[in-house]
GROMACS .gro file of C-alpha atoms in nm:
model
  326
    1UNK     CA    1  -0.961  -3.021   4.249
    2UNK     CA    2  -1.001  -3.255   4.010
    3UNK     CA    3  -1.171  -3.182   3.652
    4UNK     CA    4  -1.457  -3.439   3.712
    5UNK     CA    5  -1.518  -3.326   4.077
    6UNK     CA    6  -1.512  -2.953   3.980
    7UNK     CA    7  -1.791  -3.056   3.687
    8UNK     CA    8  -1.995  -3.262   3.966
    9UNK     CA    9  -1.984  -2.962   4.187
   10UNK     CA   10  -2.091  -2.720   3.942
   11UNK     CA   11  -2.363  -2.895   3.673
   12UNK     CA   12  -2.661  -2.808   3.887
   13UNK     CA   13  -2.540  -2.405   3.856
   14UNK     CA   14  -2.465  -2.496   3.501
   15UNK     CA   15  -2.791  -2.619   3.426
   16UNK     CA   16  -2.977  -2.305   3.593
   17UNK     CA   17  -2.747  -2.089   3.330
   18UNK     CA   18  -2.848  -2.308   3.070
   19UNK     CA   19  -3.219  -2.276   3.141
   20UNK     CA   20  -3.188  -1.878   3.164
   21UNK     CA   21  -3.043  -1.904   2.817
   22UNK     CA   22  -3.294  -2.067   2.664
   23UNK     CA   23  -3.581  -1.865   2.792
   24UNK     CA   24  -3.688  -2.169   3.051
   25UNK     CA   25  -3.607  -1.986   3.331
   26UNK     CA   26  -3.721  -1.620   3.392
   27UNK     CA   27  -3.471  -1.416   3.527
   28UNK     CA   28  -3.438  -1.016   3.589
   29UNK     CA   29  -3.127  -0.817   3.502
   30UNK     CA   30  -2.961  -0.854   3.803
   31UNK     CA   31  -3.014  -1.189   3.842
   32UNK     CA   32  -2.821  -1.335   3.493
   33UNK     CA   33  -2.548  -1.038   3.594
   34UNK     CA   34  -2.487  -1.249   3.936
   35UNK     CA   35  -2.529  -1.536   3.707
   36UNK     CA   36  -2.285  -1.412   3.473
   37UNK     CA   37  -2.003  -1.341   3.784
   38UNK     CA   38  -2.058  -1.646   3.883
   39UNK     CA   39  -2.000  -1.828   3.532
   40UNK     CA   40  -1.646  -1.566   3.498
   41UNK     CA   41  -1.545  -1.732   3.818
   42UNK     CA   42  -1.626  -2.047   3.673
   43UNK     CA   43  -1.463  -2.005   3.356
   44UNK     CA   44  -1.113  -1.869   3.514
   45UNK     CA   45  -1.105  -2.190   3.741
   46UNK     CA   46  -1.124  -2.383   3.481
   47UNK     CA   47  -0.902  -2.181   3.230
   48UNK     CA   48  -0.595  -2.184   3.479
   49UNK     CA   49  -0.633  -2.534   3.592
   50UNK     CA   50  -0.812  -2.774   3.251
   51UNK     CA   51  -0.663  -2.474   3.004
   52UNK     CA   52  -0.744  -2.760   2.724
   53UNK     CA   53  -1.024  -2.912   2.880
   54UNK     CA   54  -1.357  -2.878   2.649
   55UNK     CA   55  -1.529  -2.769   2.991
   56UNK     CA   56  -1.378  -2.429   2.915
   57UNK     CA   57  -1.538  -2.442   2.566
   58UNK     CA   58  -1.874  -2.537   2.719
   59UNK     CA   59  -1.807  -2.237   2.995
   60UNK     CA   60  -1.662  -1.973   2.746
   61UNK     CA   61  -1.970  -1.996   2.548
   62UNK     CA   62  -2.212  -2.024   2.808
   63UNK     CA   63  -2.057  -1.677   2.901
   64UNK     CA   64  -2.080  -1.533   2.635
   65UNK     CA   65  -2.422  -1.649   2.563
   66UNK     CA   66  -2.549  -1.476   2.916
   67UNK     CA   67  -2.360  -1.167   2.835
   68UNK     CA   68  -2.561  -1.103   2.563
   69UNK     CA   69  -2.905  -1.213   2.762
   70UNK     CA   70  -2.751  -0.895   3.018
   71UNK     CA   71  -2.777  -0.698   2.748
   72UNK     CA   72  -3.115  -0.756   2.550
   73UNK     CA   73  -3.287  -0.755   2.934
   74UNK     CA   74  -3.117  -0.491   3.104
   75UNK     CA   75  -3.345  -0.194   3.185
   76UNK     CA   76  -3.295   0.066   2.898
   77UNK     CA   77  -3.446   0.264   2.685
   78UNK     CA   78  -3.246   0.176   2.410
   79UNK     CA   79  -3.373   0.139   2.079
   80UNK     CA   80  -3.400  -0.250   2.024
   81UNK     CA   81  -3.324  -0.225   1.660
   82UNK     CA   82  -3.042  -0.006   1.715
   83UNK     CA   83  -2.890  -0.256   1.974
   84UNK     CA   84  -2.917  -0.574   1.750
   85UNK     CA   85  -2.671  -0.393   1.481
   86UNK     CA   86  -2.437  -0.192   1.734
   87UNK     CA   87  -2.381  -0.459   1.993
   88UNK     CA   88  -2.549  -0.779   1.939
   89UNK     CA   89  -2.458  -0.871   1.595
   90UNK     CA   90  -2.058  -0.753   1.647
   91UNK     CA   91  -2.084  -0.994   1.953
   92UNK     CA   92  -2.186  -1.283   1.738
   93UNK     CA   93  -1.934  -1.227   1.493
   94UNK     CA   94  -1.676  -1.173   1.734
   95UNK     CA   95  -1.762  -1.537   1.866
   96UNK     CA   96  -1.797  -1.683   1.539
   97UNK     CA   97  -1.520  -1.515   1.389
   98UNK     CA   98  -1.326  -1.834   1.232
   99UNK     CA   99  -1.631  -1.946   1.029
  100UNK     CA  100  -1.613  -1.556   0.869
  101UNK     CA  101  -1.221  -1.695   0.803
  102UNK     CA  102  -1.301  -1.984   0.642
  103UNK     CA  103  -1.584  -1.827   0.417
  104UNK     CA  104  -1.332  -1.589   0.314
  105UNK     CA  105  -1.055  -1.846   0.247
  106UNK     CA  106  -1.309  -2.060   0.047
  107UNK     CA  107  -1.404  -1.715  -0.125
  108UNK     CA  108  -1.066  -1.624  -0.283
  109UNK     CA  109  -1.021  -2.015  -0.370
  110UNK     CA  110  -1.331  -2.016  -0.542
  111UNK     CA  111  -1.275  -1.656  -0.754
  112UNK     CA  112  -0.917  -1.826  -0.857
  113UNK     CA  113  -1.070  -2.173  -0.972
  114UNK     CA  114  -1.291  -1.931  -1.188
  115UNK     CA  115  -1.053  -1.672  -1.331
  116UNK     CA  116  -0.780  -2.001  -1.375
  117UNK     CA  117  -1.068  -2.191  -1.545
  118UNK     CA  118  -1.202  -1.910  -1.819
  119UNK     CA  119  -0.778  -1.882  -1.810
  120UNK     CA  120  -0.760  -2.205  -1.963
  121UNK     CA  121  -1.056  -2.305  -2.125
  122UNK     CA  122  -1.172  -2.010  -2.356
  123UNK     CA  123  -1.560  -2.208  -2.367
  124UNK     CA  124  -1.560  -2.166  -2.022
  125UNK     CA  125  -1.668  -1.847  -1.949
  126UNK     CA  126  -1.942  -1.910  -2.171
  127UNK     CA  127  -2.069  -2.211  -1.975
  128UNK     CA  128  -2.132  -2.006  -1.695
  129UNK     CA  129  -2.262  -1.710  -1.805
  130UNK     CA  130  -2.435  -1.831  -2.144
  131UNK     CA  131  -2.376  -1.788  -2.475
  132UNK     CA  132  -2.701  -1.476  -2.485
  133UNK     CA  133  -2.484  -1.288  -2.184
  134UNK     CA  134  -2.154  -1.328  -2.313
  135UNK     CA  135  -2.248  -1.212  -2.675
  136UNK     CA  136  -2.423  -0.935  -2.496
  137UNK     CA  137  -2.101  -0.795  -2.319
  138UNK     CA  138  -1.905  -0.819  -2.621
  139UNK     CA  139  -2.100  -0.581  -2.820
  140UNK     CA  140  -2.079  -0.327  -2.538
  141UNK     CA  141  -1.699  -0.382  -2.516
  142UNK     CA  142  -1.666  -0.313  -2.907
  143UNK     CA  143  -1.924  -0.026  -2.817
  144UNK     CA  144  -1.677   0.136  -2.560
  145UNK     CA  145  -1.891   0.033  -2.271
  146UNK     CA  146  -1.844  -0.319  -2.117
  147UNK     CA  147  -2.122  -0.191  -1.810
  148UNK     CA  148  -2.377  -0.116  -2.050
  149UNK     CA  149  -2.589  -0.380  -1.951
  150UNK     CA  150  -2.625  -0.208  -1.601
  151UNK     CA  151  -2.822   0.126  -1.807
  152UNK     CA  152  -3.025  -0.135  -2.018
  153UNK     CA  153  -3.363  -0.083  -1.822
  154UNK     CA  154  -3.515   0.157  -1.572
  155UNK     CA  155  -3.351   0.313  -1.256
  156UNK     CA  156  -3.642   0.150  -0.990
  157UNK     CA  157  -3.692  -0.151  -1.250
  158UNK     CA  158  -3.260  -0.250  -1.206
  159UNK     CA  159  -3.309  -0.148  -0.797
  160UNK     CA  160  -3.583  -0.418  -0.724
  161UNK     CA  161  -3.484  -0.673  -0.962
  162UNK     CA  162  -3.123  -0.679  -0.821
  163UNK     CA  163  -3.229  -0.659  -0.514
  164UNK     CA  164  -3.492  -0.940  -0.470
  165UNK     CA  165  -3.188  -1.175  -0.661
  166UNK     CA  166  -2.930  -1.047  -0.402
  167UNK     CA  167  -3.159  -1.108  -0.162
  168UNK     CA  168  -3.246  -1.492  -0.274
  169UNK     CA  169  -2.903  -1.574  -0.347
  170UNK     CA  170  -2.794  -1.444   0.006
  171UNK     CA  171  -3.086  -1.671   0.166
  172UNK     CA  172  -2.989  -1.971  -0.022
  173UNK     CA  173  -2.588  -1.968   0.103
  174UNK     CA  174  -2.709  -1.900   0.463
  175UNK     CA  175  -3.058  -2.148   0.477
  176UNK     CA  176  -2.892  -2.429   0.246
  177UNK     CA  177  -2.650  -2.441   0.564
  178UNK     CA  178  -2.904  -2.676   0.702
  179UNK     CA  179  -2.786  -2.936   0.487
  180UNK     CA  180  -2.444  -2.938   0.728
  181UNK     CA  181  -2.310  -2.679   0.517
  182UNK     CA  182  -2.261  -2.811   0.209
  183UNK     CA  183  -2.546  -2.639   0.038
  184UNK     CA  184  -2.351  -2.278   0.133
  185UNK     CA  185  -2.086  -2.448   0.001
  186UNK     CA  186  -2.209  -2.508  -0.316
  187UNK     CA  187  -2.362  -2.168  -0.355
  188UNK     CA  188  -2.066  -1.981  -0.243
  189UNK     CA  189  -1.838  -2.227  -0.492
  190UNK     CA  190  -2.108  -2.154  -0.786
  191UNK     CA  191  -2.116  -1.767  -0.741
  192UNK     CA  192  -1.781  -1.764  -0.716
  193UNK     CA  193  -1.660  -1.914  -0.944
  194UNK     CA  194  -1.925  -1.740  -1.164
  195UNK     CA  195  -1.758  -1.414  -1.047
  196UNK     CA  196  -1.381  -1.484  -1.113
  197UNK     CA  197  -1.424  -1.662  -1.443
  198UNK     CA  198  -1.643  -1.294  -1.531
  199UNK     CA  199  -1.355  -1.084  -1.389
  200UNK     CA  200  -1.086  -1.283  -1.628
  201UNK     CA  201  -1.306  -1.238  -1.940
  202UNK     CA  202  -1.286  -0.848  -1.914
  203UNK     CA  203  -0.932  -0.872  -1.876
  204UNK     CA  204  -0.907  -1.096  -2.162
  205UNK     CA  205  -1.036  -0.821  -2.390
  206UNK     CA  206  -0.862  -0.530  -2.222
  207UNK     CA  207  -1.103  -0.369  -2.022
  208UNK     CA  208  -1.036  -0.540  -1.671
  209UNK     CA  209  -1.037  -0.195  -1.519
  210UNK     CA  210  -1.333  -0.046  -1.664
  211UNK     CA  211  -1.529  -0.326  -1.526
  212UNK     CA  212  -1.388  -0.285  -1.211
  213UNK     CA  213  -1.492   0.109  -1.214
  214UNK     CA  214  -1.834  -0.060  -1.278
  215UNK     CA  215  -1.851  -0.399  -1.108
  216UNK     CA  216  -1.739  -0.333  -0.787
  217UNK     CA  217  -1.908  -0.022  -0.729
  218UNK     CA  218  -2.193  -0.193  -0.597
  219UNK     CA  219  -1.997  -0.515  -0.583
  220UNK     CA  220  -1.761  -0.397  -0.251
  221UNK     CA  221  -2.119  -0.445  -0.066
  222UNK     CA  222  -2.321  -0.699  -0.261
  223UNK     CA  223  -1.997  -0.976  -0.282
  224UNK     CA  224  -1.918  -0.877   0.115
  225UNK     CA  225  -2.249  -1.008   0.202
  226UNK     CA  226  -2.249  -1.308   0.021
  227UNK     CA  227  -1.915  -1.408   0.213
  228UNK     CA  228  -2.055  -1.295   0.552
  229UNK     CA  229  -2.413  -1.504   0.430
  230UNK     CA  230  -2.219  -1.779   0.369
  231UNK     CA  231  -2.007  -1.744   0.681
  232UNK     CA  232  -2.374  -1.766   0.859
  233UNK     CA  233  -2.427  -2.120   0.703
  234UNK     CA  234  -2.135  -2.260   0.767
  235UNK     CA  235  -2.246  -2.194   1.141
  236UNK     CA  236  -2.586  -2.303   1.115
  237UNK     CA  237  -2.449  -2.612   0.977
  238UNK     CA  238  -2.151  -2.647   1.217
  239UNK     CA  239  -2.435  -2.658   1.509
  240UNK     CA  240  -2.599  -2.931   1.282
  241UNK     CA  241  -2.267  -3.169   1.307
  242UNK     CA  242  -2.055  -3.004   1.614
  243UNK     CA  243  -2.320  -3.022   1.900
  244UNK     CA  244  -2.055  -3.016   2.166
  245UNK     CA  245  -2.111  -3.061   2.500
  246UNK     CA  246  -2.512  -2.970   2.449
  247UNK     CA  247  -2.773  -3.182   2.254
  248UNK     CA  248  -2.782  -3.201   1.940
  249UNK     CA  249  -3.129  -3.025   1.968
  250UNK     CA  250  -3.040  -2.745   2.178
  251UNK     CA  251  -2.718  -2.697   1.966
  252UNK     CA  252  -2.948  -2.659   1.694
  253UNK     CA  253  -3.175  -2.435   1.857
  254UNK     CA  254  -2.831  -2.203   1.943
  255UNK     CA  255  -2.676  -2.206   1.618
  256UNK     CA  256  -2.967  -2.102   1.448
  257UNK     CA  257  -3.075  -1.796   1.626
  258UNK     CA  258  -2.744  -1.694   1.605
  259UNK     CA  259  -2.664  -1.736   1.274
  260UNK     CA  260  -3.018  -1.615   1.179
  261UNK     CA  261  -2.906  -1.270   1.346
  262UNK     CA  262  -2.604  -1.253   1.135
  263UNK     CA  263  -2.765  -1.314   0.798
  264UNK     CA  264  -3.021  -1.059   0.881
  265UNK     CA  265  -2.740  -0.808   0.940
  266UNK     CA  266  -2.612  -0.846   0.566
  267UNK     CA  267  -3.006  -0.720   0.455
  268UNK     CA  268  -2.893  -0.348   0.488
  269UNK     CA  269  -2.602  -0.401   0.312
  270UNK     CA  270  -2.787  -0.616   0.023
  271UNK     CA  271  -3.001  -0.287  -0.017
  272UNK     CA  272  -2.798  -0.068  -0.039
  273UNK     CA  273  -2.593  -0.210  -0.320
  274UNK     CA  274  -2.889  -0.266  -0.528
  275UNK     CA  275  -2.974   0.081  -0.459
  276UNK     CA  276  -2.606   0.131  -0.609
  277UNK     CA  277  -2.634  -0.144  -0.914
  278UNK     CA  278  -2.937  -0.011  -1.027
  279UNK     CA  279  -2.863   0.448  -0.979
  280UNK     CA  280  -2.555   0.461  -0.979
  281UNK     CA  281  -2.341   0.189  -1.160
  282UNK     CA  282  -2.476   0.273  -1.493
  283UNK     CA  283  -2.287   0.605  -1.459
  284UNK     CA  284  -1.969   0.459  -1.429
  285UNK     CA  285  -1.813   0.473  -1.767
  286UNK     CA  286  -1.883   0.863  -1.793
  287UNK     CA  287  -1.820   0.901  -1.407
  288UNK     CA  288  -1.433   1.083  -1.321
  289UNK     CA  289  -1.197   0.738  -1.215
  290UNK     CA  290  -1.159   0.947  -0.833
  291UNK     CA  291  -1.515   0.921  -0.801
  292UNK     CA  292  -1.528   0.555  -0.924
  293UNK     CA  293  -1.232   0.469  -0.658
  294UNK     CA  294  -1.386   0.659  -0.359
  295UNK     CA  295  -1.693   0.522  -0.408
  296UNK     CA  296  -1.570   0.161  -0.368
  297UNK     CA  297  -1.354   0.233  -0.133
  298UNK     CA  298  -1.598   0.361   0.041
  299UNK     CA  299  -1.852   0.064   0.049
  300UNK     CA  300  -1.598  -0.173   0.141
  301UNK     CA  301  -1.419   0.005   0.390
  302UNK     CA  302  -1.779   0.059   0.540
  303UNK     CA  303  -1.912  -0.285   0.538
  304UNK     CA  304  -1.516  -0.459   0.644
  305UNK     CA  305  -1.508  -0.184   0.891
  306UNK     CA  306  -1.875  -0.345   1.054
  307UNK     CA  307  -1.734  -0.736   1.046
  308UNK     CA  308  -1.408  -0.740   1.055
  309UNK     CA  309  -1.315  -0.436   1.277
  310UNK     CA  310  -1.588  -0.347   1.492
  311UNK     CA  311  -1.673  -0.701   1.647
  312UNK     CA  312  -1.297  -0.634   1.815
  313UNK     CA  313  -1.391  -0.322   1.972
  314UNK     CA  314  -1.710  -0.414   2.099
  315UNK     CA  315  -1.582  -0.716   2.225
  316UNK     CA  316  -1.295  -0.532   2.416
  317UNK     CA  317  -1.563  -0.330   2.544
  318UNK     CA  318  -1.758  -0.611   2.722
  319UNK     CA  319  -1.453  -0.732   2.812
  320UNK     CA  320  -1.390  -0.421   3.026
  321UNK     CA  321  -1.766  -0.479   3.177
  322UNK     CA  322  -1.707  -0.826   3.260
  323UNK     CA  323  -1.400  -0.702   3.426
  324UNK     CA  324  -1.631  -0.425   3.651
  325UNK     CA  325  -1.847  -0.679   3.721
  326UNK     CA  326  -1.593  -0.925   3.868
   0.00000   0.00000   0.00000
């Protein structure tokens, strides 16, 4: 059959999917899991016979975008909250799992224009951070502790301060995405750049690793989900300029929700590592260098574990289902 005929045939059934996933059309659990077999059927006709055809785009998203309809409506007791963070999210980052590639690329690009920049220009550094900040840190350097400024007020006071800024920057490099992602660009390129011209200036006065002990303590989390922010942006702009084969509208209306469910994912983690900046990161210059190391090892093996490895696993696992169901 020919592409054209085979798209002819099947927009009416399309359309119906297409409604369900949008919430126009009521259906029960069984119904969008018949609806579902019916788009895997769809989507292996046209993946042996169009293999480069954007109709198996359009279909391979569609499925995937009634798969996870299946399960926020199937009949469960599940804890809803629960279910967003153990399957839903993993799902979405599975799908969207180049744009967490390219924030990452533009991530390490970004740290190296900073740490090559304070490399070269010794004002630099100073540009970014101020002249206030910078004269700060090197009176704690010459005092024996470069994190001193992390101990300089209150325990709760450091916690919600940190937090609400972690929490504004991460909104800005996911809801500047609007702007067809060059406002996350910006924002990821600015904090960045911020953060590898910092990194260079301790190792400029020799104490590279006792800012790392200090830094990345509650860095490992706090950095992560800036990168996995901005990653959100980049799709909620990418649905902005890439409609594909739906409206520019409904695209909208897709990418959105979707990358609104990512960037809420990062909130735990943004919490948690102001809980860390502002208890336990002052500690880290008296602190024993295996605690340091186990603690960031910890965080970041805990939060790359939940994007990067996970979203593989829980994808396999639907896979499996859609294979049952079939």
């Amino acid at each position: 059959m020919r592409e054209v005929a085979f798209i002819k045939q099947n927009k009416e059934k399309w359309l119906e999917f297409e409604l369900a996933i949008f919430g126009k059309a009521k259906k029960n659990p069984d119904e969008l899991a018949n609806l579902y077999i019916q788009m895997m059927n769809d989507l292996a006709y046209a993946q042996t016979y169009y293999p480069k055809s954007k109709t198996v785009i359009y279909l391979n998203h569609l499925a995937s975008q009634i798969y996870q309809k299946i399960y926020k409506t199937k009949r469960t007791e599940k804890n809803r909250l629960l279910e967003f963070f153990v399957t839903e999210v993993p799902l979405l980052i599975y799908e969207y799992k180049r744009y967490l590639v390219y924030a990452f690329v533009f991530f390490f690009a970004f740290v190296a224009i900073g740490a090559i920049s304070a490399r070269y220009d010794p004002d630099f550094t100073r540009l970014i951070m101020g002249d206030d900040y910078v004269n700060m840190t090197l009176e704690n350097i010459k005092k024996g502790n470069p994190m001193a400024v992390y101990g300089s007020s209150a325990n709760w006071g450091t916690f919600i301060g940190i937090t609400v800024n972690n929490i504004q920057v991460g909104a800005a490099c996911y809801f500047y995405g609007i702007f067809g992602g060059l406002g996350t660009f910006y924002y990821l390129l600015q904090n960045c750049i911020m953060l590898g011209s910092f990194q260079y200036f301790f190792f400029e006065h020799g104490v590279f690793w006792k800012s790392v002990r200090g830094i990345w303590i509650h860095g490992s989390m706090e950095i992560f989900a800036i990168v996995i922010e901005s990653a959100a942006g980049f799709i909620f702009g990418a649905s902005i300029l890439f409609p594909k084969t739906f409206s520019r509208l409904n695209s909208f209306k897709i990418g959105f929700k979707n990358s609104f469910k990512i960037y809420l994912s990062t909130l735990p983690f943004t919490f948690m590592a102001g809980f860390l900046e502002g208890f336990i990161t002052r500690y880290s210059i008296d602190m024993p260098i295996w605690l340091s190391i186990l603690i960031i090892l910890s965080t970041l093996s805990l939060i790359s574990y939940y994007y990067l490895v996970y979203p593989f696993i829980v994808h396999k696992k639907a896979q499996q289902l859609s294979a049952k169901l079939t």
